[in-house]
Amino acid sequence: MTYLRNSDVRLDSYGQLLRAEQSPSERDFVRATALGKTRMIAWLVSNCNTRSHREQYVADLRNYVKVDQFGGCAGNANYSYSCPRNPQIYGDWCSAIPFTSAYRFYIAFENSACHDYVSEKFYQALDRLMVPIVLRKSDYLDIVPEGSYIAADQFRSPKHLAEYLHYLASNPKEYLKYFEWTKRNSAAWKIQLMMEDAVCRMCRMLHENKTSETLDKDLWTNWDKHAACVPGFASQLL
């Protein structure tokens, strides 16, 4: 049971999209929230020097579009806020920061660029009706609909990404397309919900005798091979 897609039981411990038909009032809320946004990009970050070198990419991106940074690393946003380190235990995710009403986009770059690794920051952005900006498209293909996020590796440079973000900000109809996923899905990111779902799937497999008899003698080597982390991935996009 891991987050890798080839696991016998995939554990979406950080989040997932759940099937949920949108009501007319919810549709109106999504539209009003999306169209009411006035700021460009928010970034909540506490790890300042990462294996993915995401901070280098964001530093270049800032030359072309405004990024308001929150958290433990030096930033440029001057808001008072309270953000629990573990929101699953201590409360809602940064509810005092004006994310939902203010920001169109959220930088959801991971600390490490590893195969299939998607953390809670991505699902929290979806839940807060911000469009996540991720590092690598391939890690999201099978878990969320295309058009619900923007991948940096699909652009020639941070400048080209910034140009596209400005285009979306100036074209509400195009920006609204990034919320089509809300019509049939809702974002979940509470650890308890994810664990319950994974354990239920594992129990179902055991009862249906759909288990694998594969035994890895060297679990760490096998894990390292399948996780396929790429050091400095973000800096390769510059």
mmCIF file of C-alpha atoms in Angstrom:
data_model
loop_
_atom_site.group_PDB
_atom_site.id
_atom_site.type_symbol
_atom_site.label_atom_id
_atom_site.label_comp_id
_atom_site.label_asym_id
_atom_site.label_seq_id
_atom_site.Cartn_x
_atom_site.Cartn_y
_atom_site.Cartn_z
ATOM 1 C CA MET A 1 0.000 0.000 0.000
ATOM 2 C CA THR A 2 1.741 3.164 -1.256
ATOM 3 C CA TYR A 3 0.898 6.286 -3.252
ATOM 4 C CA LEU A 4 2.355 4.735 -6.427
ATOM 5 C CA ARG A 5 -0.146 3.886 -9.139
ATOM 6 C CA ASN A 6 1.272 0.372 -9.528
ATOM 7 C CA SER A 7 0.644 -0.490 -5.866
ATOM 8 C CA ASP A 8 -1.713 -3.368 -5.105
ATOM 9 C CA VAL A 9 -3.665 -0.842 -3.057
ATOM 10 C CA ARG A 10 -3.000 2.780 -3.815
ATOM 11 C CA LEU A 11 -3.085 4.924 -0.693
ATOM 12 C CA ASP A 12 -4.169 8.437 -1.581
ATOM 13 C CA SER A 13 -3.115 9.601 1.861
ATOM 14 C CA TYR A 14 -2.817 13.229 0.801
ATOM 15 C CA GLY A 15 -6.097 13.569 -1.067
ATOM 16 C CA GLN A 16 -8.305 12.512 -3.941
ATOM 17 C CA LEU A 17 -11.282 13.562 -5.997
ATOM 18 C CA LEU A 18 -14.576 12.003 -4.964
ATOM 19 C CA ARG A 19 -17.623 11.623 -7.172
ATOM 20 C CA ALA A 20 -20.148 14.312 -6.271
ATOM 21 C CA GLU A 21 -22.798 15.820 -8.508
ATOM 22 C CA GLN A 22 -22.881 19.586 -8.259
ATOM 23 C CA SER A 23 -26.126 21.302 -7.308
ATOM 24 C CA PRO A 24 -27.264 24.513 -9.064
ATOM 25 C CA SER A 25 -26.433 26.571 -5.971
ATOM 26 C CA GLU A 26 -22.964 25.033 -5.771
ATOM 27 C CA ARG A 27 -22.410 25.763 -9.451
ATOM 28 C CA ASP A 28 -23.361 29.403 -8.887
ATOM 29 C CA PHE A 29 -20.999 29.578 -5.910
ATOM 30 C CA VAL A 30 -18.065 28.202 -7.913
ATOM 31 C CA ARG A 31 -18.689 30.628 -10.746
ATOM 32 C CA ALA A 32 -19.063 33.641 -8.461
ATOM 33 C CA THR A 33 -15.961 32.713 -6.468
ATOM 34 C CA ALA A 34 -13.837 32.176 -9.569
ATOM 35 C CA LEU A 35 -14.927 35.384 -11.250
ATOM 36 C CA GLY A 36 -14.528 37.394 -8.049
ATOM 37 C CA LYS A 37 -10.802 36.730 -7.691
ATOM 38 C CA THR A 38 -8.499 39.730 -7.961
ATOM 39 C CA ARG A 39 -5.007 38.427 -7.121
ATOM 40 C CA MET A 40 -2.795 36.217 -9.247
ATOM 41 C CA ILE A 41 -0.691 33.599 -7.419
ATOM 42 C CA ALA A 42 -0.368 32.462 -3.819
ATOM 43 C CA TRP A 43 2.393 30.216 -2.500
ATOM 44 C CA LEU A 44 2.468 28.786 1.004
ATOM 45 C CA VAL A 45 5.921 27.322 1.643
ATOM 46 C CA SER A 46 7.989 26.329 4.674
ATOM 47 C CA ASN A 47 10.733 24.207 3.055
ATOM 48 C CA CYS A 48 13.058 26.755 1.492
ATOM 49 C CA ASN A 49 15.702 24.513 -0.103
ATOM 50 C CA THR A 50 14.190 21.505 -1.817
ATOM 51 C CA ARG A 51 15.383 18.546 -3.861
ATOM 52 C CA SER A 52 13.125 19.624 -6.711
ATOM 53 C CA HIS A 53 14.643 23.163 -6.751
ATOM 54 C CA ARG A 54 11.126 24.568 -6.950
ATOM 55 C CA GLU A 55 12.297 27.787 -5.291
ATOM 56 C CA GLN A 56 14.560 28.500 -8.284
ATOM 57 C CA TYR A 57 11.662 28.209 -10.703
ATOM 58 C CA VAL A 58 9.444 30.483 -8.614
ATOM 59 C CA ALA A 59 12.241 33.053 -8.331
ATOM 60 C CA ASP A 60 12.338 33.274 -12.128
ATOM 61 C CA LEU A 61 8.546 33.217 -12.444
ATOM 62 C CA ARG A 62 8.370 36.286 -10.204
ATOM 63 C CA ASN A 63 10.067 38.315 -12.916
ATOM 64 C CA TYR A 64 6.912 38.031 -15.024
ATOM 65 C CA VAL A 65 3.952 37.667 -12.648
ATOM 66 C CA LYS A 66 3.191 38.597 -9.044
ATOM 67 C CA VAL A 67 3.532 35.773 -6.523
ATOM 68 C CA ASP A 68 2.412 36.380 -2.935
ATOM 69 C CA GLN A 69 4.368 34.083 -0.650
ATOM 70 C CA PHE A 70 3.267 32.886 2.787
ATOM 71 C CA GLY A 71 4.845 30.591 5.347
ATOM 72 C CA GLY A 72 8.227 30.040 6.942
ATOM 73 C CA CYS A 73 10.356 31.127 3.978
ATOM 74 C CA ALA A 74 10.926 34.809 3.283
ATOM 75 C CA GLY A 75 8.036 36.143 1.244
ATOM 76 C CA ASN A 76 6.406 39.318 0.056
ATOM 77 C CA ALA A 77 2.864 38.999 1.421
ATOM 78 C CA ASN A 78 2.019 41.130 4.421
ATOM 79 C CA TYR A 79 -1.028 39.399 5.857
ATOM 80 C CA SER A 80 -1.566 38.321 9.429
ATOM 81 C CA TYR A 81 -2.652 34.702 9.523
ATOM 82 C CA SER A 82 -2.625 31.488 11.471
ATOM 83 C CA CYS A 83 -1.705 28.333 9.600
ATOM 84 C CA PRO A 84 -1.534 25.063 11.598
ATOM 85 C CA ARG A 85 1.331 22.747 10.686
ATOM 86 C CA ASN A 86 -1.055 19.777 10.692
ATOM 87 C CA PRO A 87 -4.503 21.005 9.615
ATOM 88 C CA GLN A 88 -5.971 17.496 9.739
ATOM 89 C CA ILE A 89 -5.493 17.616 13.506
ATOM 90 C CA TYR A 90 -5.569 21.289 14.385
ATOM 91 C CA GLY A 91 -8.216 22.669 12.084
ATOM 92 C CA ASP A 92 -9.014 23.982 8.630
ATOM 93 C CA TRP A 93 -6.286 24.819 6.152
ATOM 94 C CA CYS A 94 -5.048 28.376 6.649
ATOM 95 C CA SER A 95 -8.579 29.690 6.966
ATOM 96 C CA ALA A 96 -7.374 33.154 7.963
ATOM 97 C CA ILE A 97 -5.429 33.709 4.719
ATOM 98 C CA PRO A 98 -7.601 35.258 1.985
ATOM 99 C CA PHE A 99 -6.955 32.374 -0.411
ATOM 100 C CA THR A 100 -10.452 31.425 -1.469
ATOM 101 C CA SER A 101 -11.712 34.871 -2.308
ATOM 102 C CA ALA A 102 -8.515 36.431 -3.579
ATOM 103 C CA TYR A 103 -6.191 34.176 -5.587
ATOM 104 C CA ARG A 104 -6.707 32.660 -9.024
ATOM 105 C CA PHE A 105 -3.717 30.314 -8.893
ATOM 106 C CA TYR A 106 -1.744 28.409 -6.287
ATOM 107 C CA ILE A 107 1.792 27.050 -6.615
ATOM 108 C CA ALA A 108 1.566 23.367 -5.691
ATOM 109 C CA PHE A 109 5.166 22.429 -6.499
ATOM 110 C CA GLU A 110 6.325 19.418 -4.487
ATOM 111 C CA ASN A 111 9.496 19.298 -2.383
ATOM 112 C CA SER A 112 10.644 16.350 -4.491
ATOM 113 C CA ALA A 113 9.722 15.462 -8.058
ATOM 114 C CA CYS A 114 8.952 11.769 -7.616
ATOM 115 C CA HIS A 115 6.824 9.517 -9.795
ATOM 116 C CA ASP A 116 3.135 9.723 -8.781
ATOM 117 C CA TYR A 117 3.900 11.840 -5.696
ATOM 118 C CA VAL A 118 1.090 14.345 -5.126
ATOM 119 C CA SER A 119 0.724 15.883 -1.670
ATOM 120 C CA GLU A 120 -2.129 17.615 0.123
ATOM 121 C CA LYS A 121 -1.183 21.058 -1.197
ATOM 122 C CA PHE A 122 -2.620 20.119 -4.589
ATOM 123 C CA TYR A 123 -5.974 18.963 -3.220
ATOM 124 C CA GLN A 124 -6.192 21.860 -0.795
ATOM 125 C CA ALA A 125 -5.860 24.268 -3.703
ATOM 126 C CA LEU A 126 -8.653 22.487 -5.572
ATOM 127 C CA ASP A 127 -10.809 22.520 -2.459
ATOM 128 C CA ARG A 128 -10.233 26.259 -2.102
ATOM 129 C CA LEU A 129 -11.134 26.851 -5.758
ATOM 130 C CA MET A 130 -7.669 27.922 -6.824
ATOM 131 C CA VAL A 131 -6.099 26.470 -9.956
ATOM 132 C CA PRO A 132 -3.007 24.491 -8.876
ATOM 133 C CA ILE A 133 0.237 25.055 -10.757
ATOM 134 C CA VAL A 134 2.241 21.822 -10.617
ATOM 135 C CA LEU A 135 5.714 20.865 -11.776
ATOM 136 C CA ARG A 136 5.133 17.757 -13.880
ATOM 137 C CA LYS A 137 1.992 16.798 -15.779
ATOM 138 C CA SER A 138 2.680 13.057 -15.868
ATOM 139 C CA ASP A 139 2.177 12.700 -12.101
ATOM 140 C CA TYR A 140 -1.453 13.842 -12.331
ATOM 141 C CA LEU A 141 -2.793 12.140 -15.446
ATOM 142 C CA ASP A 142 -4.632 9.264 -13.777
ATOM 143 C CA ILE A 143 -5.811 10.974 -10.606
ATOM 144 C CA VAL A 144 -7.521 14.196 -11.703
ATOM 145 C CA PRO A 145 -9.113 15.422 -14.944
ATOM 146 C CA GLU A 146 -6.971 17.324 -17.388
ATOM 147 C CA GLY A 147 -7.907 20.966 -17.301
ATOM 148 C CA SER A 148 -8.102 21.098 -13.507
ATOM 149 C CA TYR A 149 -4.459 22.154 -13.099
ATOM 150 C CA ILE A 150 -1.589 23.785 -14.995
ATOM 151 C CA ALA A 151 1.754 21.991 -15.379
ATOM 152 C CA ALA A 152 4.956 24.015 -15.582
ATOM 153 C CA ASP A 153 6.730 21.409 -17.702
ATOM 154 C CA GLN A 154 4.243 22.060 -20.516
ATOM 155 C CA PHE A 155 5.711 25.536 -21.054
ATOM 156 C CA ARG A 156 9.048 26.489 -22.570
ATOM 157 C CA SER A 157 9.986 28.721 -19.647
ATOM 158 C CA PRO A 158 8.582 30.499 -16.570
ATOM 159 C CA LYS A 159 8.018 33.515 -18.814
ATOM 160 C CA HIS A 160 5.756 31.526 -21.127
ATOM 161 C CA LEU A 161 3.861 30.130 -18.155
ATOM 162 C CA ALA A 162 3.370 33.647 -16.788
ATOM 163 C CA GLU A 163 2.059 34.823 -20.151
ATOM 164 C CA TYR A 164 -0.536 32.054 -20.098
ATOM 165 C CA LEU A 165 -1.586 32.924 -16.543
ATOM 166 C CA HIS A 166 -2.054 36.560 -17.541
ATOM 167 C CA TYR A 167 -4.102 35.375 -20.516
ATOM 168 C CA LEU A 168 -6.407 33.370 -18.248
ATOM 169 C CA ALA A 169 -6.768 36.283 -15.845
ATOM 170 C CA SER A 170 -7.879 38.475 -18.744
ATOM 171 C CA ASN A 171 -10.244 35.870 -20.218
ATOM 172 C CA PRO A 172 -12.811 34.752 -17.626
ATOM 173 C CA LYS A 173 -14.433 32.183 -19.930
ATOM 174 C CA GLU A 174 -11.118 30.396 -20.374
ATOM 175 C CA TYR A 175 -10.319 30.599 -16.670
ATOM 176 C CA LEU A 176 -13.708 29.122 -15.753
ATOM 177 C CA LYS A 177 -12.902 26.000 -17.777
ATOM 178 C CA TYR A 178 -10.462 25.020 -15.031
ATOM 179 C CA PHE A 179 -13.429 24.468 -12.717
ATOM 180 C CA GLU A 180 -15.321 22.032 -14.924
ATOM 181 C CA TRP A 181 -14.122 19.241 -12.627
ATOM 182 C CA THR A 182 -16.341 20.590 -9.832
ATOM 183 C CA LYS A 183 -19.489 19.582 -11.722
ATOM 184 C CA ARG A 184 -18.914 15.889 -10.961
ATOM 185 C CA ASN A 185 -16.254 15.842 -8.260
ATOM 186 C CA SER A 186 -15.300 17.248 -4.898
ATOM 187 C CA ALA A 187 -11.809 17.460 -3.442
ATOM 188 C CA ALA A 188 -11.039 15.513 -0.270
ATOM 189 C CA TRP A 189 -7.771 15.798 1.624
ATOM 190 C CA LYS A 190 -8.422 14.724 5.215
ATOM 191 C CA ILE A 191 -6.087 11.885 6.193
ATOM 192 C CA GLN A 192 -8.820 9.961 8.011
ATOM 193 C CA LEU A 193 -11.005 9.836 4.895
ATOM 194 C CA MET A 194 -8.106 8.697 2.728
ATOM 195 C CA MET A 195 -7.073 5.954 5.147
ATOM 196 C CA GLU A 196 -10.623 4.660 5.507
ATOM 197 C CA ASP A 197 -10.989 4.438 1.738
ATOM 198 C CA ALA A 198 -7.670 2.607 1.262
ATOM 199 C CA VAL A 199 -8.319 0.127 4.067
ATOM 200 C CA CYS A 200 -11.773 -0.630 2.685
ATOM 201 C CA ARG A 201 -10.300 -1.309 -0.758
ATOM 202 C CA MET A 202 -7.655 -3.576 0.749
ATOM 203 C CA CYS A 203 -10.263 -5.540 2.701
ATOM 204 C CA ARG A 204 -12.366 -5.885 -0.441
ATOM 205 C CA MET A 205 -9.384 -7.291 -2.333
ATOM 206 C CA LEU A 206 -8.688 -9.792 0.432
ATOM 207 C CA HIS A 207 -12.291 -10.978 0.494
ATOM 208 C CA GLU A 208 -12.357 -11.272 -3.291
ATOM 209 C CA ASN A 209 -8.978 -13.029 -3.310
ATOM 210 C CA LYS A 210 -7.455 -10.421 -5.624
ATOM 211 C CA THR A 211 -4.181 -10.127 -3.778
ATOM 212 C CA SER A 212 -0.692 -10.370 -5.196
ATOM 213 C CA GLU A 213 1.811 -12.977 -4.013
ATOM 214 C CA THR A 214 4.809 -10.903 -5.072
ATOM 215 C CA LEU A 215 7.432 -10.580 -2.346
ATOM 216 C CA ASP A 216 10.223 -8.039 -2.672
ATOM 217 C CA LYS A 217 13.394 -9.087 -0.900
ATOM 218 C CA ASP A 218 14.740 -5.557 -0.951
ATOM 219 C CA LEU A 219 11.818 -3.232 -0.368
ATOM 220 C CA TRP A 220 13.899 -0.056 -0.237
ATOM 221 C CA THR A 221 15.651 -0.693 -3.563
ATOM 222 C CA ASN A 222 12.351 -1.555 -5.208
ATOM 223 C CA TRP A 223 10.690 1.536 -3.747
ATOM 224 C CA ASP A 224 13.535 3.791 -4.855
ATOM 225 C CA LYS A 225 13.312 2.384 -8.383
ATOM 226 C CA HIS A 226 9.560 2.902 -8.740
ATOM 227 C CA ALA A 227 9.476 6.294 -7.012
ATOM 228 C CA ALA A 228 11.946 7.548 -9.652
ATOM 229 C CA CYS A 229 12.741 10.914 -8.067
ATOM 230 C CA VAL A 230 14.445 13.536 -10.239
ATOM 231 C CA PRO A 231 16.718 15.878 -8.248
ATOM 232 C CA GLY A 232 16.597 19.459 -9.477
ATOM 233 C CA PHE A 233 13.642 18.861 -11.790
ATOM 234 C CA ALA A 234 12.323 22.425 -11.509
ATOM 235 C CA SER A 235 15.685 23.963 -12.390
ATOM 236 C CA GLN A 236 15.701 21.878 -15.575
ATOM 237 C CA LEU A 237 12.634 23.833 -16.714
ATOM 238 C CA LEU A 238 14.438 27.181 -16.628
#
